[in-house]
mmCIF file of C-alpha atoms in Angstrom:
data_model
loop_
_atom_site.group_PDB
_atom_site.id
_atom_site.type_symbol
_atom_site.label_atom_id
_atom_site.label_comp_id
_atom_site.label_asym_id
_atom_site.label_seq_id
_atom_site.Cartn_x
_atom_site.Cartn_y
_atom_site.Cartn_z
ATOM 1 C CA ARG A 1 -0.396 0.380 -0.055
ATOM 2 C CA LYS A 2 2.842 2.292 1.011
ATOM 3 C CA LEU A 3 4.300 1.630 -2.666
ATOM 4 C CA GLY A 4 1.037 2.288 -4.643
ATOM 5 C CA VAL A 5 1.337 5.993 -3.365
ATOM 6 C CA MET A 6 4.298 6.516 -2.540
ATOM 7 C CA ALA A 7 4.789 4.866 -6.782
ATOM 8 C CA VAL A 8 0.979 7.547 -7.635
ATOM 9 C CA ALA A 9 3.679 10.245 -6.004
ATOM 10 C CA LEU A 10 6.312 9.102 -8.186
ATOM 11 C CA ALA A 11 4.820 9.677 -10.769
ATOM 12 C CA MET A 12 2.913 12.728 -10.711
ATOM 13 C CA VAL A 13 6.028 14.848 -9.805
ATOM 14 C CA GLY A 14 7.373 12.428 -13.326
ATOM 15 C CA THR A 15 4.976 13.900 -15.417
ATOM 16 C CA GLY A 16 4.128 17.149 -14.073
ATOM 17 C CA MET A 17 0.832 16.584 -13.060
ATOM 18 C CA ALA A 18 0.099 19.545 -9.910
ATOM 19 C CA ALA A 19 -2.129 20.031 -7.672
ATOM 20 C CA THR A 20 -2.829 23.760 -6.393
ATOM 21 C CA VAL A 21 -2.835 23.728 -2.671
ATOM 22 C CA ALA A 22 -5.242 26.316 -1.459
ATOM 23 C CA GLY A 23 -4.606 29.334 1.148
ATOM 24 C CA LYS A 24 -0.107 28.462 0.317
ATOM 25 C CA GLU A 25 0.934 31.354 -2.372
ATOM 26 C CA ALA A 26 4.122 32.375 -2.928
ATOM 27 C CA ARG A 27 5.998 35.614 -1.202
ATOM 28 C CA ASP A 28 8.631 35.888 -3.624
ATOM 29 C CA THR A 29 7.799 37.080 -6.521
ATOM 30 C CA LYS A 30 6.651 34.964 -9.291
ATOM 31 C CA ASP A 31 3.354 34.222 -7.669
ATOM 32 C CA SER A 32 3.769 30.412 -7.233
ATOM 33 C CA ALA A 33 0.579 28.834 -7.983
ATOM 34 C CA VAL A 34 1.750 24.302 -8.401
ATOM 35 C CA TRP A 35 2.415 22.789 -5.793
ATOM 36 C CA LEU A 36 3.686 19.040 -5.679
ATOM 37 C CA PRO A 37 4.524 15.965 -3.259
ATOM 38 C CA ILE A 38 7.346 15.717 -3.335
ATOM 39 C CA GLY A 39 11.104 16.769 -5.606
ATOM 40 C CA LEU A 40 14.003 14.922 -6.076
ATOM 41 C CA SER A 41 17.374 16.606 -7.213
ATOM 42 C CA LEU A 42 21.619 16.322 -8.195
ATOM 43 C CA ILE A 43 22.200 19.275 -9.620
ATOM 44 C CA SER A 44 19.383 21.726 -9.890
ATOM 45 C CA TYR A 45 18.869 21.552 -13.209
ATOM 46 C CA PRO A 46 18.766 20.086 -15.403
ATOM 47 C CA MET A 47 18.902 17.403 -13.095
ATOM 48 C CA GLN A 48 15.946 18.114 -10.269
ATOM 49 C CA VAL A 49 12.371 17.167 -10.950
ATOM 50 C CA PRO A 50 9.942 19.252 -10.926
ATOM 51 C CA SER A 51 11.063 22.006 -11.917
ATOM 52 C CA VAL A 52 12.863 26.210 -9.599
ATOM 53 C CA GLU A 53 9.407 27.570 -10.910
ATOM 54 C CA HIS A 54 7.873 24.902 -8.663
ATOM 55 C CA SER A 55 7.100 24.211 -4.974
ATOM 56 C CA ILE A 56 6.743 21.574 -3.182
ATOM 57 C CA TYR A 57 4.292 20.897 -0.214
ATOM 58 C CA GLY A 58 5.790 17.950 0.996
ATOM 59 C CA VAL A 59 10.557 16.977 0.455
ATOM 60 C CA MET A 60 12.696 18.359 -1.504
ATOM 61 C CA LEU A 61 14.986 16.246 -1.107
ATOM 62 C CA ASN A 62 18.652 16.948 -2.560
ATOM 63 C CA ALA A 63 21.731 14.871 -3.225
ATOM 64 C CA GLY A 64 23.375 17.496 -4.602
ATOM 65 C CA TYR A 65 22.078 21.060 -4.613
ATOM 66 C CA GLY A 66 18.761 21.997 -5.075
ATOM 67 C CA LYS A 67 16.782 24.997 -6.023
ATOM 68 C CA MET A 68 12.940 26.043 -5.097
ATOM 69 C CA ASP A 69 10.735 28.660 -5.016
ATOM 70 C CA ASN A 70 8.990 26.584 -2.261
ATOM 71 C CA VAL A 71 9.194 24.360 0.333
ATOM 72 C CA TYR A 72 7.126 23.264 3.447
ATOM 73 C CA PRO A 73 7.513 21.387 5.579
ATOM 74 C CA LEU A 74 11.436 19.325 4.608
ATOM 75 C CA ASP A 75 14.591 20.440 2.840
ATOM 76 C CA ALA A 76 16.773 18.423 3.066
ATOM 77 C CA GLY A 77 20.420 17.282 1.363
ATOM 78 C CA LEU A 78 24.135 18.498 1.127
ATOM 79 C CA PHE A 79 23.020 21.813 -0.326
ATOM 80 C CA ASN A 80 20.043 24.022 0.295
ATOM 81 C CA GLN A 81 18.334 26.551 -1.407
ATOM 82 C CA VAL A 82 14.405 27.931 -1.454
ATOM 83 C CA LEU A 83 13.891 30.907 -2.937
ATOM 84 C CA GLY A 84 10.761 32.268 -1.141
ATOM 85 C CA ASN A 85 9.088 30.545 2.159
ATOM 86 C CA MET A 86 10.743 27.601 3.733
ATOM 87 C CA GLY A 87 8.444 27.315 6.482
ATOM 88 C CA GLY A 88 9.799 23.736 7.751
ATOM 89 C CA ILE A 89 13.513 21.987 8.704
ATOM 90 C CA GLN A 90 15.777 23.103 6.052
ATOM 91 C CA ALA A 91 19.253 20.520 7.178
ATOM 92 C CA GLY A 92 22.020 20.818 4.989
ATOM 93 C CA ILE A 93 25.620 21.972 4.763
ATOM 94 C CA SER A 94 24.398 24.917 3.493
ATOM 95 C CA ASN A 95 21.202 25.762 3.682
ATOM 96 C CA LEU A 96 19.897 29.057 1.914
ATOM 97 C CA ALA A 97 16.047 30.662 2.330
ATOM 98 C CA GLU A 98 14.390 34.642 1.501
ATOM 99 C CA ASP A 99 11.842 33.606 4.855
ATOM 100 C CA LEU A 100 12.387 30.983 7.000
ATOM 101 C CA TYR A 101 9.717 30.413 9.257
ATOM 102 C CA GLY A 102 11.108 27.165 11.329
ATOM 103 C CA PHE A 103 14.503 25.744 11.513
ATOM 104 C CA GLN A 104 17.869 26.020 9.726
ATOM 105 C CA LEU A 105 20.280 22.915 10.709
ATOM 106 C CA GLY A 106 23.594 23.100 8.846
ATOM 107 C CA VAL A 107 27.196 24.236 8.357
ATOM 108 C CA VAL A 108 26.016 27.354 6.465
ATOM 109 C CA ASN A 109 22.370 28.846 7.715
ATOM 110 C CA ILE A 110 21.733 31.535 5.273
ATOM 111 C CA SER A 111 17.725 33.861 5.672
ATOM 112 C CA THR A 112 16.909 36.973 4.743
ATOM 113 C CA GLU A 113 14.191 36.955 7.456
ATOM 114 C CA ALA A 114 14.437 34.702 9.849
ATOM 115 C CA ARG A 115 11.804 33.758 12.464
ATOM 116 C CA GLY A 116 12.557 30.610 14.833
ATOM 117 C CA PHE A 117 16.102 28.866 14.873
ATOM 118 C CA GLN A 118 19.474 28.374 12.765
ATOM 119 C CA ILE A 119 21.910 25.641 14.021
ATOM 120 C CA GLY A 120 25.071 25.480 12.997
ATOM 121 C CA LEU A 121 28.762 26.689 12.357
ATOM 122 C CA VAL A 122 27.741 30.247 10.970
ATOM 123 C CA ASN A 123 24.313 31.497 11.048
ATOM 124 C CA VAL A 124 23.370 35.040 9.478
ATOM 125 C CA ALA A 125 19.715 36.726 9.327
ATOM 126 C CA ASP A 126 18.924 39.748 7.911
ATOM 127 C CA HIS A 127 16.437 40.194 9.647
ATOM 128 C CA LEU A 128 16.534 37.751 12.923
ATOM 129 C CA HIS A 129 13.377 37.218 15.508
ATOM 130 C CA GLY A 130 14.166 33.821 16.762
ATOM 131 C CA LEU A 131 17.432 32.032 17.972
ATOM 132 C CA GLN A 132 20.577 31.889 16.082
ATOM 133 C CA VAL A 133 23.610 29.130 18.239
ATOM 134 C CA GLY A 134 26.612 28.947 16.376
ATOM 135 C CA LEU A 135 30.190 30.120 16.541
ATOM 136 C CA VAL A 136 29.323 32.748 14.926
ATOM 137 C CA ASN A 137 26.130 34.091 14.684
ATOM 138 C CA VAL A 138 25.173 36.734 12.243
ATOM 139 C CA ASN A 139 21.761 39.409 13.069
ATOM 140 C CA LYS A 140 22.185 41.983 10.606
ATOM 141 C CA ALA A 141 19.045 44.278 12.441
ATOM 142 C CA GLY A 142 20.083 43.701 16.114
ATOM 143 C CA THR A 143 22.999 42.378 17.368
ATOM 144 C CA VAL A 144 25.783 42.795 14.059
ATOM 145 C CA PHE A 145 27.777 40.111 15.233
ATOM 146 C CA PHE A 146 27.354 36.794 18.729
ATOM 147 C CA PRO A 147 29.012 33.494 18.987
ATOM 148 C CA VAL A 148 27.805 31.458 20.481
ATOM 149 C CA ILE A 149 24.199 32.407 21.674
ATOM 150 C CA ASN A 150 22.148 35.219 19.734
ATOM 151 C CA LEU A 151 19.003 36.393 20.595
ATOM 152 C CA GLY A 152 17.218 38.476 17.928
ATOM 153 C CA PHE A 153 13.513 39.786 18.447
#
């Protein structure tokens, strides 16, 4: 039964079939309205399904580098980038998100708007509304640099 559900999800991604999720709108300029349950990436282009202008409402797995418009609730892999909203957990060596609503866990975490937690060696946010834990913590709108723990409101 689980295998059948997974096969249908992969078939939807592979054939480009998509569902629009009511109430979820992208904050970026592309205003992505196409949402898919799963995304897979080796290299963002051309070895990524679906393409960058789509959004994932489920799981995005990146074996190398993955880049999407929006991801809810999991973006995991080596190098992860979300151009719009990242809601949930983003975990990898390097995590980049325009608007973070949740948790980044990695060696390097970067976000324009961070609402939640960043845990890594280097954490950077233009505007931090939450907690950074790491060797280097930067909140450009508040405490510019603070080692170990940084809190922003």
